[in-house]
Structures are given as C-alpha cells and as structure tokens.
Short mmCIF file of C-alpha atoms and ligand atoms in Angstrom, two decimals:
data_model
loop_
_atom_site.label_atom_id
_atom_site.label_comp_id
_atom_site.label_asym_id
_atom_site.label_seq_id
_atom_site.Cartn_x
_atom_site.Cartn_y
_atom_site.Cartn_z
CA MET A 1 123.26 145.35 102.82
CA LYS A 2 119.73 144.35 102.80
CA GLU A 3 117.93 143.59 105.58
CA LEU A 4 115.50 141.09 107.09
CA LYS A 5 112.79 141.35 109.81
CA ILE A 6 112.16 138.80 112.22
CA HIS A 7 108.93 139.35 113.17
CA SER A 8 107.72 136.40 115.85
CA MET A 9 110.56 135.37 118.54
CA PRO A 10 109.38 135.59 121.67
CA GLU A 11 111.87 136.15 124.35
CA LEU A 12 112.88 132.73 126.45
CA PRO A 13 112.28 132.38 130.00
CA PHE A 14 114.93 133.14 132.84
CA ALA A 15 116.11 129.23 132.80
CA ALA A 16 116.03 128.22 129.07
CA ALA A 17 118.16 131.34 128.65
CA GLU A 18 120.66 130.69 131.20
CA ALA A 19 121.16 127.44 129.87
CA LEU A 20 121.83 129.23 126.28
CA ASN A 21 124.07 131.36 127.99
CA GLN A 22 126.43 128.79 129.20
CA LEU A 23 126.18 126.81 125.72
CA ARG A 24 127.44 130.62 124.04
CA ILE A 25 130.19 130.51 126.77
CA ASN A 26 131.22 127.03 126.08
CA LEU A 27 131.22 127.27 122.74
CA GLY A 28 133.85 130.24 123.39
CA PHE A 29 136.11 127.84 125.63
CA CYS A 30 136.49 125.51 122.68
CA GLY A 31 139.06 128.10 121.56
CA ASP A 32 139.97 131.18 119.27
CA GLY A 33 139.95 128.98 115.91
CA ILE A 34 136.31 127.21 116.31
CA ARG A 35 134.20 129.85 114.50
CA THR A 36 132.40 128.56 112.38
CA VAL A 37 130.23 125.78 114.04
CA MET A 38 127.36 123.20 112.56
CA MET A 39 124.25 122.68 114.71
CA THR A 40 123.31 119.10 113.86
CA SER A 41 121.01 116.22 115.10
CA SER A 42 120.13 112.69 114.45
CA VAL A 43 116.38 112.95 113.36
CA PRO A 44 114.23 116.11 112.59
CA ASN A 45 112.64 117.66 115.79
CA GLU A 46 115.34 117.16 117.93
CA GLY A 47 115.74 121.45 118.40
CA LYS A 48 118.70 122.16 115.77
CA SER A 49 116.60 124.96 114.44
CA PHE A 50 115.65 126.43 117.62
CA LEU A 51 118.82 126.05 119.36
CA THR A 52 120.66 127.66 116.47
CA ILE A 53 118.40 130.39 116.20
CA GLN A 54 118.51 131.37 119.84
CA LEU A 55 122.06 130.89 120.28
CA TRP A 56 122.55 133.13 117.82
CA ARG A 57 120.46 135.60 119.23
CA GLN A 58 122.50 135.26 122.47
CA MET A 59 125.59 135.93 120.65
CA ALA A 60 124.23 138.96 118.65
CA LEU A 61 122.91 140.53 122.20
CA VAL A 62 126.46 140.29 123.83
CA GLY A 63 127.77 142.31 120.97
CA THR A 64 129.03 139.33 119.19
CA PRO A 65 128.90 139.95 115.27
CA VAL A 66 127.08 136.58 114.28
CA LEU A 67 125.96 135.08 111.01
CA LEU A 68 123.50 132.29 111.13
CA ILE A 69 123.50 129.95 107.68
CA ASP A 70 120.35 128.16 107.33
CA CYS A 71 121.43 125.10 105.00
CA ASP A 72 118.32 122.86 105.76
CA PHE A 73 117.70 123.79 102.34
CA ARG A 74 115.24 120.71 101.98
CA ASN A 75 112.67 121.23 104.99
CA SER A 76 113.77 124.70 106.37
CA GLU A 77 110.86 126.31 108.58
CA MET A 78 112.65 128.86 109.87
CA ARG A 79 111.01 131.67 107.59
CA ARG A 80 107.42 130.81 108.65
CA LYS A 81 108.16 130.02 112.42
CA TYR A 82 109.85 133.20 113.04
CA GLY A 83 108.02 135.20 110.63
CA ILE A 84 111.31 136.37 108.64
CA ARG A 85 110.67 138.50 105.80
CA SER A 86 112.99 141.15 103.75
CA ALA A 87 112.38 144.49 105.71
CA ASN A 88 111.79 146.23 102.05
CA GLN A 89 109.04 142.98 100.87
CA GLU A 90 111.90 142.40 98.25
CA LYS A 91 111.73 138.65 97.22
CA LEU A 92 113.92 136.73 99.79
CA LEU A 93 117.34 135.39 98.55
CA SER A 94 119.08 132.62 100.02
CA ALA A 95 123.00 130.55 99.80
CA ALA A 96 120.99 128.76 97.14
CA HIS A 97 120.85 131.26 94.86
CA TYR A 98 124.72 132.31 95.23
CA LEU A 99 125.79 128.39 95.22
CA ALA A 100 123.72 128.00 91.89
CA GLY A 101 125.28 131.38 90.46
CA LYS A 102 122.05 133.27 90.63
CA ALA A 103 123.40 135.97 93.08
CA GLU A 104 126.67 138.02 94.60
CA ILE A 105 127.62 136.52 98.14
CA GLN A 106 126.84 139.97 99.33
CA GLU A 107 123.72 140.02 98.01
CA VAL A 108 122.77 136.65 100.03
CA ILE A 109 123.58 138.14 103.50
CA TYR A 110 121.10 140.06 105.09
CA LYS A 111 121.53 142.04 108.48
CA THR A 112 118.32 141.61 110.71
CA ASN A 113 116.57 144.15 113.03
CA ILE A 114 118.74 142.10 115.87
CA PRO A 115 122.05 144.09 115.78
CA ASN A 116 125.04 142.16 115.09
CA GLY A 117 122.66 139.71 113.97
CA TYR A 118 122.95 138.80 110.20
CA MET A 119 121.23 135.72 108.39
CA ILE A 120 121.71 133.92 104.97
CA PRO A 121 118.27 132.35 105.07
CA VAL A 122 116.52 129.93 103.14
CA ALA A 123 114.22 131.44 100.78
CA SER A 124 112.34 128.31 99.15
CA THR A 125 113.13 124.44 99.56
CA ILE A 126 114.83 122.59 97.45
CA ALA A 127 114.28 118.86 96.47
CA ASN A 128 118.37 117.66 95.96
CA PRO A 129 120.86 120.62 97.50
CA THR A 130 123.28 117.94 96.88
CA ILE A 131 125.38 119.67 93.93
CA LEU A 132 125.14 123.11 95.64
CA LEU A 133 126.45 121.65 99.19
CA GLU A 134 129.40 119.89 97.19
CA SER A 135 130.06 122.89 94.77
CA PRO A 136 133.58 124.65 95.39
CA GLN A 137 131.19 127.95 95.88
CA PHE A 138 129.99 126.07 99.26
CA ALA A 139 133.55 126.52 100.44
CA ARG A 140 133.81 130.10 99.36
CA MET A 141 130.70 130.87 100.50
CA VAL A 142 132.01 129.82 104.46
CA GLU A 143 135.76 131.39 103.76
CA TYR A 144 134.11 134.42 102.72
CA CYS A 145 131.70 134.57 106.19
CA ALA A 146 134.61 133.40 108.21
CA GLN A 147 136.69 136.49 107.32
CA ARG A 148 133.45 138.77 107.91
CA PHE A 149 131.99 137.80 111.32
CA ALA A 150 133.29 136.49 114.58
CA TYR A 151 130.86 133.33 114.78
CA ILE A 152 129.12 131.32 111.49
CA LEU A 153 126.12 128.76 112.80
CA ILE A 154 124.64 126.43 110.27
CA ASP A 155 121.45 124.79 110.74
CA THR A 156 121.53 121.82 109.20
CA PRO A 157 119.43 118.66 108.35
CA PRO A 158 118.96 115.39 110.20
CA LEU A 159 122.52 113.56 109.41
CA CYS A 160 120.56 109.92 109.59
CA SER A 161 118.22 111.17 106.60
CA VAL A 162 120.68 112.90 104.61
CA ALA A 163 124.36 113.22 103.83
CA ASP A 164 123.70 117.37 103.41
CA GLY A 165 125.11 117.79 107.07
CA LEU A 166 128.14 115.48 106.55
CA ASN A 167 128.99 117.58 103.20
CA ILE A 168 128.56 120.49 105.50
CA ALA A 169 130.76 119.44 108.46
CA ARG A 170 133.96 119.14 106.38
CA HIS A 171 134.19 123.07 105.61
CA CYS A 172 133.06 123.83 110.05
CA ASP A 173 135.69 124.15 112.54
CA GLY A 174 133.41 121.97 115.02
CA SER A 175 129.76 120.69 115.29
CA VAL A 176 127.58 120.38 117.79
CA LEU A 177 125.22 117.33 118.05
CA VAL A 178 121.76 118.41 119.52
CA VAL A 179 119.95 115.16 121.37
CA ARG A 180 116.26 115.00 122.24
CA SER A 181 115.98 114.35 125.99
CA GLY A 182 114.09 110.77 126.48
CA SER A 183 113.55 110.45 122.90
CA THR A 184 116.56 109.74 120.56
CA PRO A 185 117.87 106.43 121.14
CA ARG A 186 121.22 106.13 122.30
CA LYS A 187 122.54 103.48 119.01
CA LEU A 188 120.99 106.65 116.76
CA VAL A 189 123.23 109.02 118.85
CA GLU A 190 126.04 107.05 118.82
CA HIS A 191 125.73 106.74 115.18
CA SER A 192 125.67 110.01 114.30
CA ALA A 193 128.91 110.72 116.54
CA GLN A 194 130.63 108.06 114.16
CA LEU A 195 129.34 109.67 110.71
CA LEU A 196 130.64 112.80 112.00
CA LYS A 197 133.75 111.53 113.27
CA ARG A 198 134.45 110.84 109.41
CA THR A 199 134.44 114.12 108.65
CA GLU A 200 137.40 114.98 111.06
CA THR A 201 135.74 117.87 111.96
CA PRO A 202 135.85 118.18 115.92
CA LEU A 203 132.42 117.14 117.61
CA LEU A 204 132.57 119.92 120.18
CA GLY A 205 129.59 118.72 122.13
CA MET A 206 126.28 117.40 122.66
CA VAL A 207 123.30 119.47 123.77
CA LEU A 208 120.71 117.67 125.77
CA ASN A 209 117.81 119.30 124.66
CA ARG A 210 114.20 119.62 126.12
CA ALA A 211 115.61 117.93 129.09
CA ASP A 212 113.46 117.51 132.69
CA THR A 213 115.96 119.30 134.65
CA GLY A 214 113.94 119.21 137.98
CA SER A 215 116.78 120.66 140.17
CA ARG A 216 115.90 122.71 143.15
CA ALA A 217 117.39 125.69 141.35
CA SER A 218 115.19 124.90 138.33
CA ALA A 219 111.97 124.65 140.25
CA TYR A 220 112.94 127.88 142.06
CA TYR A 221 113.59 129.67 138.54
CA GLN A 222 110.44 127.81 137.15
CA ARG A 223 108.12 129.42 139.97
CA TYR A 224 109.34 133.08 139.40
CA TYR A 225 109.58 132.71 135.57
CA GLY A 226 106.88 130.31 134.44
CA SER A 227 109.11 128.11 132.45
CA SER A 228 108.08 125.06 132.05
CA ASP A 229 108.59 123.59 128.29
CA TYR A 230 112.33 124.58 127.67
CA GLY A 231 114.91 122.44 129.53
CA TYR A 232 118.28 121.89 128.10
CA GLY A 233 120.73 120.00 129.18
CA ARG A 234 123.86 121.77 130.46
CA GLY A 235 126.55 119.53 129.05
CA HIS A 236 128.82 120.93 126.09
CA SER A 237 132.54 119.89 126.35
CA HIS A 238 136.07 119.20 124.42
CA ASN A 239 135.21 115.45 124.58
CA LYS A 240 134.86 113.94 121.47
CA SER A 241 133.41 110.72 122.40
CA PRO A 242 129.58 109.78 122.26
CA ASN A 243 129.15 109.55 125.84
CA GLY A 244 131.36 112.53 126.86
CA GLY A 245 129.34 115.60 126.23
CA THR A 246 126.16 115.32 127.66
N1 LIG B 301 113.86 123.28 123.89
C1 LIG B 301 112.94 123.59 123.86
N2 LIG B 301 111.94 124.17 124.15
C2 LIG B 301 110.82 124.64 123.59
N3 LIG B 301 110.33 124.05 122.02
C3 LIG B 301 111.34 123.78 121.43
C4 LIG B 301 112.79 123.29 122.02
N4 LIG B 301 113.24 122.68 121.30
C5 LIG B 301 112.97 122.41 120.10
N5 LIG B 301 111.33 123.22 120.41
C6 LIG B 301 110.07 123.15 119.38
O1 LIG B 301 110.01 121.83 118.87
C7 LIG B 301 109.73 122.00 117.44
C8 LIG B 301 111.06 121.04 116.85
O2 LIG B 301 112.32 121.93 117.07
P1 LIG B 301 113.36 121.97 115.83
O3 LIG B 301 114.09 123.29 116.47
O4 LIG B 301 112.58 122.75 114.28
O5 LIG B 301 113.74 120.69 115.61
P2 LIG B 301 114.66 120.15 114.13
O6 LIG B 301 115.51 121.76 113.67
O7 LIG B 301 115.82 119.66 114.55
O8 LIG B 301 114.13 119.51 113.42
C9 LIG B 301 109.62 123.47 117.25
O9 LIG B 301 108.21 123.78 117.06
C10 LIG B 301 110.88 124.36 118.53
O10 LIG B 301 110.45 125.46 118.63
MG1 LIG B 302 115.05 122.54 111.41
#
C-alpha cells in the first residue's frame, strides 16, 4: 500500500479534542451497522472538512482502522490545507481515477503517517463529477472499503450547492449534518435535513460547529489550554428530526 504524509495538522486544544471525542463515542452508539458515514452541511465553510479529518484522526488514534474518502471533487482544499503529499513523491491518485477506470481501487487507498488512518484523497479538482458519482463503480468502491475498514468517513460538497452529497448519501449508512453556529440560517438547515430525508439514509445527528460554549467548564479549560476558536456543539443523536440533534 502506498503512503501519504500529512505535514501540517496541529494538535487541537483540549476542549475541541474532547468535543470530538464525544462525537466519536456518539457515533459508536449509533449501532454496529453504522460504519460508512457522510459528513455534510448546507453551505461552504461550515467546517465539514475540518471535522471530517479531525474525527478521522481521533478514531485512528484510539486504534480504529478508519478510511477518509475525500469526495469534494469540485473544491477540496484538504491537500493544500493539511500539506498532504505522497510519501515517495509519486503523483497522487484519487477516487476519481478509480471511478473513471484509470486506476485500480488498491492504488487509490493510501496509508498515512497516522497509524490506523487511511485516506483516498482528492488529487486535483474536477468541474463535473456527477457521472463519476452516479457510476456503479462508486457503490463498488464503498463496498470494497467497508469490508476492510472499521469506519469510512466521507467528506462531501455542501448540499445546497450541488447534488453530489445526495448521490453519495445513498451509499452510506448515515449522515452527519454540520451546522455553523450563528451563521447558517435555520431554514437552510431544515431544507438540508429534508433533502437528506429523501435519500432514506438516516440523518444520525447534527454538529453545531464553532459554537460559543461559554460555560464555566469550557472557561476553565480555556484558561489552562488557551483555546478560544474551537467551539463545538456537543449534540449528536439518533433523532432524525431537524431539531433533534443540535
Ligand atoms: N471548530 C473550528 N475551529 C476552528 N476552525 C475551524 C473550525 N471549523 C472549521 N474551521 C476552519 O474554517 C474553515 C472552513 O472550514 P472547512 O472545514 O473547510 O469548511 P467546509 O468543508 O464546510 O467548506 C477552515 O479554515 C477550517 O479550518
Ligand atoms: Mg470542505
């Protein structure tokens, strides 16, 4: 298996790491059958990719073999943002290469410098990935990976911009809707929840990202660990209603 190096991924402050830990544990409570999880949101910049890679790292660190599939083919920033490069300087391959018949599935799955953390990155962006996402190869890819990893986390584009997320949801056991606190209008969140409902893939819960927690506990930790910018809502539930999992 080829290897990727993630060059710039700073440690999270204590409060943020702890909130992610809760998210990881709550995902486990969703049941043994929930292993392929789509991370989505209504609009860009709500924190989908940030939460996907951080949750992926947390899972890997506790010893869970986990695969991150970057399916934001149109606009992925992971490679640049986290300094993701092939360990031996080879050209990177992505899911799109496999879906387009240009690579074998084994060639697009990379191990990383994080033990138990595996990744199918986006090598370069694609203007119109719809055909790739709708191809039977997509289902085959997810099935293949589900047999080999304990969890698969799929990063996706925003639901309200393009239909990619809905195409991807059909192949997942559940989805997590990220909501940027104080920014995403309630109507949009409700609309996204409705869109997801149509896919019949359960909405496992919502993450209220960048929430101003302001509690005494978080103030305590912020004093000691210097966190200020990494607030998360703690909510994550089995409740499928848009108001149920904040
Ligand atoms: N909880 C958070 N704390 C600090 N920075 C965050 C947080 N969530 C997101 N960000 C930052 O906000 C920006 C947008 O997040 P990103 O994950 O790229 O959004 P999306 O994938 O939904 O478009 C990124 O620079 C990311 O690192
Ligand atoms: Mg993103």
